[in-house]
Short mmCIF file of C-alpha atoms and ligand atoms in Angstrom, two decimals:
data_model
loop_
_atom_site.label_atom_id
_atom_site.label_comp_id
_atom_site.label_asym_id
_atom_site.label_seq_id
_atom_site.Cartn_x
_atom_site.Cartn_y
_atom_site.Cartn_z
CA UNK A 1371 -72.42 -75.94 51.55
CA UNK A 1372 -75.47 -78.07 51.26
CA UNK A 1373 -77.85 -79.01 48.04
CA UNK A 1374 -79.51 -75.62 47.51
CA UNK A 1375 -75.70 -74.19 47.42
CA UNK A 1376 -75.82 -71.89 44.25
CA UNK A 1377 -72.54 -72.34 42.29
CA UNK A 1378 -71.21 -69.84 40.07
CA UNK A 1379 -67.64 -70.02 38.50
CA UNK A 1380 -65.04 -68.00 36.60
CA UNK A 1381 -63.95 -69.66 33.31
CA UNK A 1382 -60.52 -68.82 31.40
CA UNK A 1383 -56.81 -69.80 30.78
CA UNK A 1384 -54.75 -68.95 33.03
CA UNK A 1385 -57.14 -69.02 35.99
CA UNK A 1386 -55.15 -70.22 39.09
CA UNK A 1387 -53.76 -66.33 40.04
CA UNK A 1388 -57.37 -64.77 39.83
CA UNK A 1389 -58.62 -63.02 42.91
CA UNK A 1390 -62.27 -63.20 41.70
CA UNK A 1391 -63.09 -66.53 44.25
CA UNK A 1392 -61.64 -64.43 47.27
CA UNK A 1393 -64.15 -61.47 46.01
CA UNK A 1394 -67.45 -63.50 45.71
CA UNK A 1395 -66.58 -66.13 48.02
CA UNK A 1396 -66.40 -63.28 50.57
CA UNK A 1397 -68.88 -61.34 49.23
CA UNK A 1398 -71.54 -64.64 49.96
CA UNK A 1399 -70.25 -64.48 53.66
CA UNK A 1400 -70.73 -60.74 54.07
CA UNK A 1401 -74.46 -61.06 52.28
CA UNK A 1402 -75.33 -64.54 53.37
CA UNK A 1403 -76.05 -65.94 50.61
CA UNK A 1404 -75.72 -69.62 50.03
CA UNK A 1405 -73.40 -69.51 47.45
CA UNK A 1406 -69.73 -70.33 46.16
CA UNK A 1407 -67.11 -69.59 43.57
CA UNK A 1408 -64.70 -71.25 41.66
CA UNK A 1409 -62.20 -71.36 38.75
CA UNK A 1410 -62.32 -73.69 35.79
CA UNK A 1411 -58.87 -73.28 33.19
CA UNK A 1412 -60.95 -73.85 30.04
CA UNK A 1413 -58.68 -74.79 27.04
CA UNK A 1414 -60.21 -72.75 23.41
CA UNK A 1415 -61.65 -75.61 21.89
CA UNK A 1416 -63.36 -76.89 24.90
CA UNK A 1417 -65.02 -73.42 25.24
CA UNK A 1418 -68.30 -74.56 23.92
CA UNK A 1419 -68.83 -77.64 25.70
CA UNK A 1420 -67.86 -75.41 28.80
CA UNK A 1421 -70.75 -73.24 28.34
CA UNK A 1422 -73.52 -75.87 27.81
CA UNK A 1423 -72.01 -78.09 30.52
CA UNK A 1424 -72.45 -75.38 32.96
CA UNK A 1425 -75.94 -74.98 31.51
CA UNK A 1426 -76.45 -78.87 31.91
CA UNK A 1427 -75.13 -78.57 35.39
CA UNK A 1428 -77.42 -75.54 36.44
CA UNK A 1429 -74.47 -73.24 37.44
CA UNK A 1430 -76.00 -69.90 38.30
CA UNK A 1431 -73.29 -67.51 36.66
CA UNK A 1432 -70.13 -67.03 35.04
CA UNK A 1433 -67.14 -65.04 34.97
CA UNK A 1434 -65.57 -65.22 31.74
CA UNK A 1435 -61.78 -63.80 31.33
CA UNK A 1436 -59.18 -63.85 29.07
CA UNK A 1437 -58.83 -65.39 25.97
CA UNK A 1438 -62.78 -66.05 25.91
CA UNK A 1439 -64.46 -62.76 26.00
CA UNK A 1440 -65.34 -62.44 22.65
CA UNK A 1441 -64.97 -66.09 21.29
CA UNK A 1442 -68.02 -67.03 23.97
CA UNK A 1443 -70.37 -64.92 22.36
CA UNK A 1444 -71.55 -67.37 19.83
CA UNK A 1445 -72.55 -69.41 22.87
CA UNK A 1446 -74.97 -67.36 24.45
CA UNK A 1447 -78.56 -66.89 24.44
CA UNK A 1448 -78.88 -62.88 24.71
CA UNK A 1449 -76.51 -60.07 25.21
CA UNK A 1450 -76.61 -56.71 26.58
CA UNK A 1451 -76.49 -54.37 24.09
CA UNK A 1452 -73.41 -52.50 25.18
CA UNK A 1453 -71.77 -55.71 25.80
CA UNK A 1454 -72.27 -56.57 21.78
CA UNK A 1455 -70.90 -53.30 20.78
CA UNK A 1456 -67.82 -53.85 22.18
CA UNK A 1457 -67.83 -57.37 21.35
CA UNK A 1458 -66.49 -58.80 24.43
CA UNK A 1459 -68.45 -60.35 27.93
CA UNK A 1460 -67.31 -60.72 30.90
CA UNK A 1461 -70.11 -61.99 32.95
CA UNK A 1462 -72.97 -64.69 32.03
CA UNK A 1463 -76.18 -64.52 33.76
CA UNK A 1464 -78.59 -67.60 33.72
CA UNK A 1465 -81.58 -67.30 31.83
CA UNK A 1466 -85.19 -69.29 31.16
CA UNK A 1467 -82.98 -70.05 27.73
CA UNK A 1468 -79.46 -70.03 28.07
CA UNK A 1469 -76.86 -67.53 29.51
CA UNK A 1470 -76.89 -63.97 29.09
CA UNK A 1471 -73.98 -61.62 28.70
CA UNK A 1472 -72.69 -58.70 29.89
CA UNK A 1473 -69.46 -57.19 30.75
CA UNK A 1474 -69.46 -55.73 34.00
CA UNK A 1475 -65.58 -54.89 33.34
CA UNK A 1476 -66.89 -51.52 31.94
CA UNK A 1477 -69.85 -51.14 34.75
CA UNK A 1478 -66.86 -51.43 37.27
CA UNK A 1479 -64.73 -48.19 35.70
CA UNK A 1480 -67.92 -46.64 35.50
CA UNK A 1481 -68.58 -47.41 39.52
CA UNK A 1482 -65.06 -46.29 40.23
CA UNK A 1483 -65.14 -43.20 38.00
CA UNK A 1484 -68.11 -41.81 39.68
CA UNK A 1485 -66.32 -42.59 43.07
CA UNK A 1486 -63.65 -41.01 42.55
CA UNK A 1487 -65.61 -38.11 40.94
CA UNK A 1488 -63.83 -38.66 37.39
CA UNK A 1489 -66.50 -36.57 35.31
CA UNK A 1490 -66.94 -37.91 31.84
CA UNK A 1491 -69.92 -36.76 31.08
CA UNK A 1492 -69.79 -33.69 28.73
CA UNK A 1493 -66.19 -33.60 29.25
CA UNK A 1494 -63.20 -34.35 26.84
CA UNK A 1495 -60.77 -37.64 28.05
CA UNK A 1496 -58.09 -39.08 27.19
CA UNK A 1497 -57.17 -42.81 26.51
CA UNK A 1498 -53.97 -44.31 26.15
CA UNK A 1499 -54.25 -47.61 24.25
CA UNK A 1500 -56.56 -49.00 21.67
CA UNK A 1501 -55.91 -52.91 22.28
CA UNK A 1502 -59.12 -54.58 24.05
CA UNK A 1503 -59.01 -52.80 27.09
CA UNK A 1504 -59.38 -49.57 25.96
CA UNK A 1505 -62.37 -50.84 23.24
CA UNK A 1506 -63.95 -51.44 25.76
CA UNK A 1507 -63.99 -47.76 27.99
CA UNK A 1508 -63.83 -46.02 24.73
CA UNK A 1509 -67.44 -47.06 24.16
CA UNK A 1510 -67.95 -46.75 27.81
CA UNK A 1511 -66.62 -42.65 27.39
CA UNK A 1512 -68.63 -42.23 24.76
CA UNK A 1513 -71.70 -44.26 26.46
CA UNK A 1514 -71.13 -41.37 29.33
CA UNK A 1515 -71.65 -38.35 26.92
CA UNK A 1516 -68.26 -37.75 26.80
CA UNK A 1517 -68.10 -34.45 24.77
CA UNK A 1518 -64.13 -35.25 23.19
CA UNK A 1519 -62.41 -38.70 22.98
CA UNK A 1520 -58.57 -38.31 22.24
CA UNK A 1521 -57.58 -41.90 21.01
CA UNK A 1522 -53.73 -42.17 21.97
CA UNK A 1523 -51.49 -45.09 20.57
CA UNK A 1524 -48.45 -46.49 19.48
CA UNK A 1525 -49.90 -47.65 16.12
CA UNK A 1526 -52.11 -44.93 14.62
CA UNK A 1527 -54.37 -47.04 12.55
CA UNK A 1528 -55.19 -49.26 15.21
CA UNK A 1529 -56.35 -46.12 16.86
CA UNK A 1530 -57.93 -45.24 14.00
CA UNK A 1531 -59.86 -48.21 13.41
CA UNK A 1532 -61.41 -48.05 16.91
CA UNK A 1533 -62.40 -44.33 16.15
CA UNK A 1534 -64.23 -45.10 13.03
CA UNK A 1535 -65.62 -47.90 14.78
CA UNK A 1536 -66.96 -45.99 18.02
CA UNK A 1537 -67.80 -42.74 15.74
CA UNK A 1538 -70.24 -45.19 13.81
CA UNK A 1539 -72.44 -45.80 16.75
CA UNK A 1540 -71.94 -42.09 19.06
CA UNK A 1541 -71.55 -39.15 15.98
CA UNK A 1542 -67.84 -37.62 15.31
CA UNK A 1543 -66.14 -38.04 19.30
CA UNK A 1544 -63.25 -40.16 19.05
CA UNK A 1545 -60.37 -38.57 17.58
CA UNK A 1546 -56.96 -40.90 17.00
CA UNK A 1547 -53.64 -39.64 17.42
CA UNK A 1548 -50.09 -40.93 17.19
CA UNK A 1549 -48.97 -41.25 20.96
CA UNK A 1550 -45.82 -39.41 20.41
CA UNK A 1551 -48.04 -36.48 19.10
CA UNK A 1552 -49.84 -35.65 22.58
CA UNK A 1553 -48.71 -31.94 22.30
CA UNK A 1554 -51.02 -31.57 18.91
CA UNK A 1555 -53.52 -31.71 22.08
CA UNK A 1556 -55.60 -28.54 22.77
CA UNK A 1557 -54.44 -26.96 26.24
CA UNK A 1558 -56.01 -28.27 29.53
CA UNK A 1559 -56.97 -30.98 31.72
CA UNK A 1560 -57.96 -33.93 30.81
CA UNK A 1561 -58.66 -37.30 33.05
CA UNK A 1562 -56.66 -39.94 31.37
CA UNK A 1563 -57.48 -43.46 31.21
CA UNK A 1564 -54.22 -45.28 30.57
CA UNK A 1565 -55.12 -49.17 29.00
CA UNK A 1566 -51.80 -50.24 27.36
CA UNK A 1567 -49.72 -52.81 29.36
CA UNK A 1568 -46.27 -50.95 30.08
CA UNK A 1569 -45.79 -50.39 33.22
CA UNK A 1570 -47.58 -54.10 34.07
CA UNK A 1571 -45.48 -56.18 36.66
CA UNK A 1572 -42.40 -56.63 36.47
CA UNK A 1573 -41.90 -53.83 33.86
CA UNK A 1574 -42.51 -51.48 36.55
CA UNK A 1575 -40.03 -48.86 35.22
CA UNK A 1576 -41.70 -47.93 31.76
CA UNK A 1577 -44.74 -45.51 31.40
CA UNK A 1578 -46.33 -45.43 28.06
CA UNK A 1579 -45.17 -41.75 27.75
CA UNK A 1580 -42.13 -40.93 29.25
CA UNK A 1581 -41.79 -37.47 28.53
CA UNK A 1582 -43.24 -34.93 31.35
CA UNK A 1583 -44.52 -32.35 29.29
CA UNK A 1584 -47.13 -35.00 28.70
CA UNK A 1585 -48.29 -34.81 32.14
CA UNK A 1586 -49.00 -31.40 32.70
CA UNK A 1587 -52.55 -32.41 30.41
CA UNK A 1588 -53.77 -34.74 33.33
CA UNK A 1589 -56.38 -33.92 35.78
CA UNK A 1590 -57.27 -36.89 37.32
CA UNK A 1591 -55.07 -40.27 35.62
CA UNK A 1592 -56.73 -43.55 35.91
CA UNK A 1593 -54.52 -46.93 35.27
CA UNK A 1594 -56.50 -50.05 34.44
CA UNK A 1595 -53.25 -51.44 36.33
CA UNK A 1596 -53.16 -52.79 39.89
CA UNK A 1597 -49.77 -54.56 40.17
CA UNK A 1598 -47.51 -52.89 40.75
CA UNK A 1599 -50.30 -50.58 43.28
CA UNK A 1600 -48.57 -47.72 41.91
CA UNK A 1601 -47.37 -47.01 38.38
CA UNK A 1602 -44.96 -44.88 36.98
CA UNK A 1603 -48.10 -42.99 35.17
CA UNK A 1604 -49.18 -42.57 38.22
CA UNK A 1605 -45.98 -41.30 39.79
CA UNK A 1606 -45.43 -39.10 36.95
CA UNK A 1607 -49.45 -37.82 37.17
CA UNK A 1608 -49.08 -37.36 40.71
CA UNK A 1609 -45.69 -35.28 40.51
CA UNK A 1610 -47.53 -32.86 37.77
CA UNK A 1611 -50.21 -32.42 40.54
CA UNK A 1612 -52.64 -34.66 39.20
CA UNK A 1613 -54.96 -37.18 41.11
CA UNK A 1614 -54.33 -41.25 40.24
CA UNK A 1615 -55.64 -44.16 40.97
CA UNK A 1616 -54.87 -47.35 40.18
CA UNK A 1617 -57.15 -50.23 38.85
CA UNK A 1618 -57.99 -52.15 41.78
CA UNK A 1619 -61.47 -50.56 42.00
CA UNK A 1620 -62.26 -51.81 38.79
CA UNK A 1621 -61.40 -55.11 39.33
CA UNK A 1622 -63.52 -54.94 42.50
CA UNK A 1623 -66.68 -53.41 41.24
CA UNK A 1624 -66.99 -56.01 38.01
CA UNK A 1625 -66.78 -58.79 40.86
CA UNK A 1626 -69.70 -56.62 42.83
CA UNK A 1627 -71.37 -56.06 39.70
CA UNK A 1628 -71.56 -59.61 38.67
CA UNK A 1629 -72.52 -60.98 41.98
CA UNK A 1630 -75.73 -58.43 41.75
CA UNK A 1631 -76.48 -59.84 38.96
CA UNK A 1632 -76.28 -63.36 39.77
CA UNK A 1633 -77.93 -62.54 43.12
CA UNK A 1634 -80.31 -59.86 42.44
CA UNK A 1635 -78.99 -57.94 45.31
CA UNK A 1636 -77.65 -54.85 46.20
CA UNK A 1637 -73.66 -54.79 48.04
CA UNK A 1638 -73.48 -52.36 50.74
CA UNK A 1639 -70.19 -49.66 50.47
CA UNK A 1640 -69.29 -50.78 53.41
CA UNK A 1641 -69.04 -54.36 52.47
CA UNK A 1642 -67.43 -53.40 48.87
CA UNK A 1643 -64.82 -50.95 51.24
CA UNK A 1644 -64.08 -54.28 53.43
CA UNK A 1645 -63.03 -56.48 50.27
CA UNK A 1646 -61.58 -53.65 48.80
CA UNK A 1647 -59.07 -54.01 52.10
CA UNK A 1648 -58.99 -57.57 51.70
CA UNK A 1649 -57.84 -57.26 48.09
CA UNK A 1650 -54.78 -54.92 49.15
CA UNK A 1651 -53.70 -56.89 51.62
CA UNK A 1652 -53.57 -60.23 49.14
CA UNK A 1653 -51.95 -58.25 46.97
CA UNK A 1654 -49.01 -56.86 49.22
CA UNK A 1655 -50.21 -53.04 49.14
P1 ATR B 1032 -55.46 -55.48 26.07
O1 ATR B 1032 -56.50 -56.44 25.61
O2 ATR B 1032 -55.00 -55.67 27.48
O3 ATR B 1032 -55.86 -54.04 25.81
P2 ATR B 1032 -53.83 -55.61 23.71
O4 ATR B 1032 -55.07 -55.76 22.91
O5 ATR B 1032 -52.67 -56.48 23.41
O6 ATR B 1032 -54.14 -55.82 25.23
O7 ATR B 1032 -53.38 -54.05 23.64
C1 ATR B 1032 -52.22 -53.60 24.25
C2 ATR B 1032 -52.16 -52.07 24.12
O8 ATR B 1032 -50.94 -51.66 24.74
C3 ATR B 1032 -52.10 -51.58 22.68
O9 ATR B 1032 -52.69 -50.30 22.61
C4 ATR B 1032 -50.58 -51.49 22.44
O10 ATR B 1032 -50.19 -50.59 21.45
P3 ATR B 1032 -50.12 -51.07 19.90
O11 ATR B 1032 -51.51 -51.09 19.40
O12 ATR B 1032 -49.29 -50.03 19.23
O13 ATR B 1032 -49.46 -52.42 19.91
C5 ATR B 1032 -50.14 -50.96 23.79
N1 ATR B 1032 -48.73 -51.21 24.04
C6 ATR B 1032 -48.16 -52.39 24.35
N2 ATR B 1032 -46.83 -52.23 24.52
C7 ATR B 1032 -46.57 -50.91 24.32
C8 ATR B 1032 -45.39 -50.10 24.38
N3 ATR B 1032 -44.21 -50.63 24.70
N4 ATR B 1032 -45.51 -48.76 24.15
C9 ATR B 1032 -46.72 -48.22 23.85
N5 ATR B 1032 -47.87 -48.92 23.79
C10 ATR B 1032 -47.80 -50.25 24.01
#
């Protein structure tokens, strides 16, 4: 560290269990690039000040994570356009003006769909979930020219709302359904992107379906979840002959995302495959 060190920072509440410093702090060593990471635990009202502090300070990018994603929208000089659509940032870039934001959460399931040769594109998917998460990689789905959206959740009408919502900006591709109505589903199979939270740590032994029959729709299943490594959607996916994986990829390519944004740089595969490594390890997998 030395004067020209570039500082960026991830800003949130809680902060203190994020593995996003171990990602870019490694990532600067790998790419040697003078420049470090930290965590600030930014209370709601002090979300503002936050912002224009790091401004003040010259802070060279943010992470932004839960509960600011959409509140810290107000605060920012530009957006990506798919960022406002869903209505919720993850990463702030610093501009002549101000920050810019973006959410490289849904660039990072798009990285780790292509690598693990998920097609969307002209395809029809599943999602379980309509909470944030799945806001989100619905518009990300549709974004990829998905052909068919089936909208799965425990409350219809939040489903619903997202649908309308998503329709409004692609044409007529998200369709809602009650999750306990899956076998309304044409015949086939579908890659599933499962969003909700059950199955999160320690609730390991709940899958947002439990029934089997459910399983025999899934191609490839995709949980947004990385601890526990493996879910029970996963088990059951994998037991029905389907491909999972979990969401440890995404969390790793919206670090690598953000960092070549902040740095204008491009990560090697092998360096993403070496914190990738690293990230399993911290996590006990
Ligand atoms: P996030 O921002 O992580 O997506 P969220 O907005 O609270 O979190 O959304 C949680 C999602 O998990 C919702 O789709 C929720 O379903 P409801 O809309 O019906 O609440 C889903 N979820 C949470 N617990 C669930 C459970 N036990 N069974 C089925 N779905 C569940």
């Amino acid at each position: 560290m030395d004067a020209k060190t570039k500082l960026c920072c991830l800003i949130g509440n809680p902060v203190e269990h994020s593995l996003s410093p171990m990602i870019h702090n490694m990532l600067s060593e790998r790419m040697n690039i003078n420049m470090i990471y930290t965590a600030f635990r930014v209370e709601s009202g002090m979300l503002e000040d936050a912002v224009k502090g790091a401004w003040a300070l010259g802070i060279n990018g943010l992470n932004v994570t839960v509960p600011h994603k959409c509140a810290v929208i107000p605060y920012l000089a530009d957006i990506d356009p798919l960022a406002a659509k869903i209505g919720a940032v993850n990463t702030l870039v610093r501009s002549e003006s101000g920050f810019k934001g973006y959410n490289t959460d849904i660039t990072g399931l798009g990285r780790q769909l292509d690598e693990e040769n998920v097609t969307i594109n002209d395809n029809s998917v599943i999602i379980l979930g309509a909470g944030g998460a799945s806001r989100a990689i619905t518009f990300l789905c549709a974004q990829k020219g998905a052909r068919k959206i089936w909208l799965l959740n425990r409350s219809l009408s939040k489903a619903e709302t997202l649908a309308r919502e998503v329709n409004g900006y692609f044409g007529e591709v998200v369709t809602a359904l009650p999750i306990e109505n899956f076998s309304d589903l044409p015949k086939g199979k579908y890659p599933v992107i499962q969003t909700t939270s059950v199955g999160l740590f320690p609730d390991t032994g709940c899958a947002p379906i439990e029934n089997d029959d459910f399983y025999e729709y899934v191609s490839d299943g995709v949980d947004i979840i990385f601890n526990p490594s493996e879910t029970k959607f996963m088990k059951k996916c994998r037991k029905h002959g389907a491909r999972a994986h979990n969401g440890l990829k995404m969390l790793l390519y919206q670090g690598i995302a953000a960092y070549e944004l902040w740095n204008n740089v491009h990560v090697p595969q092998e360096t993403a495959r070496e914190i990738l490594d690293m990230m399993e390890r911290e996590i006990g997998i």
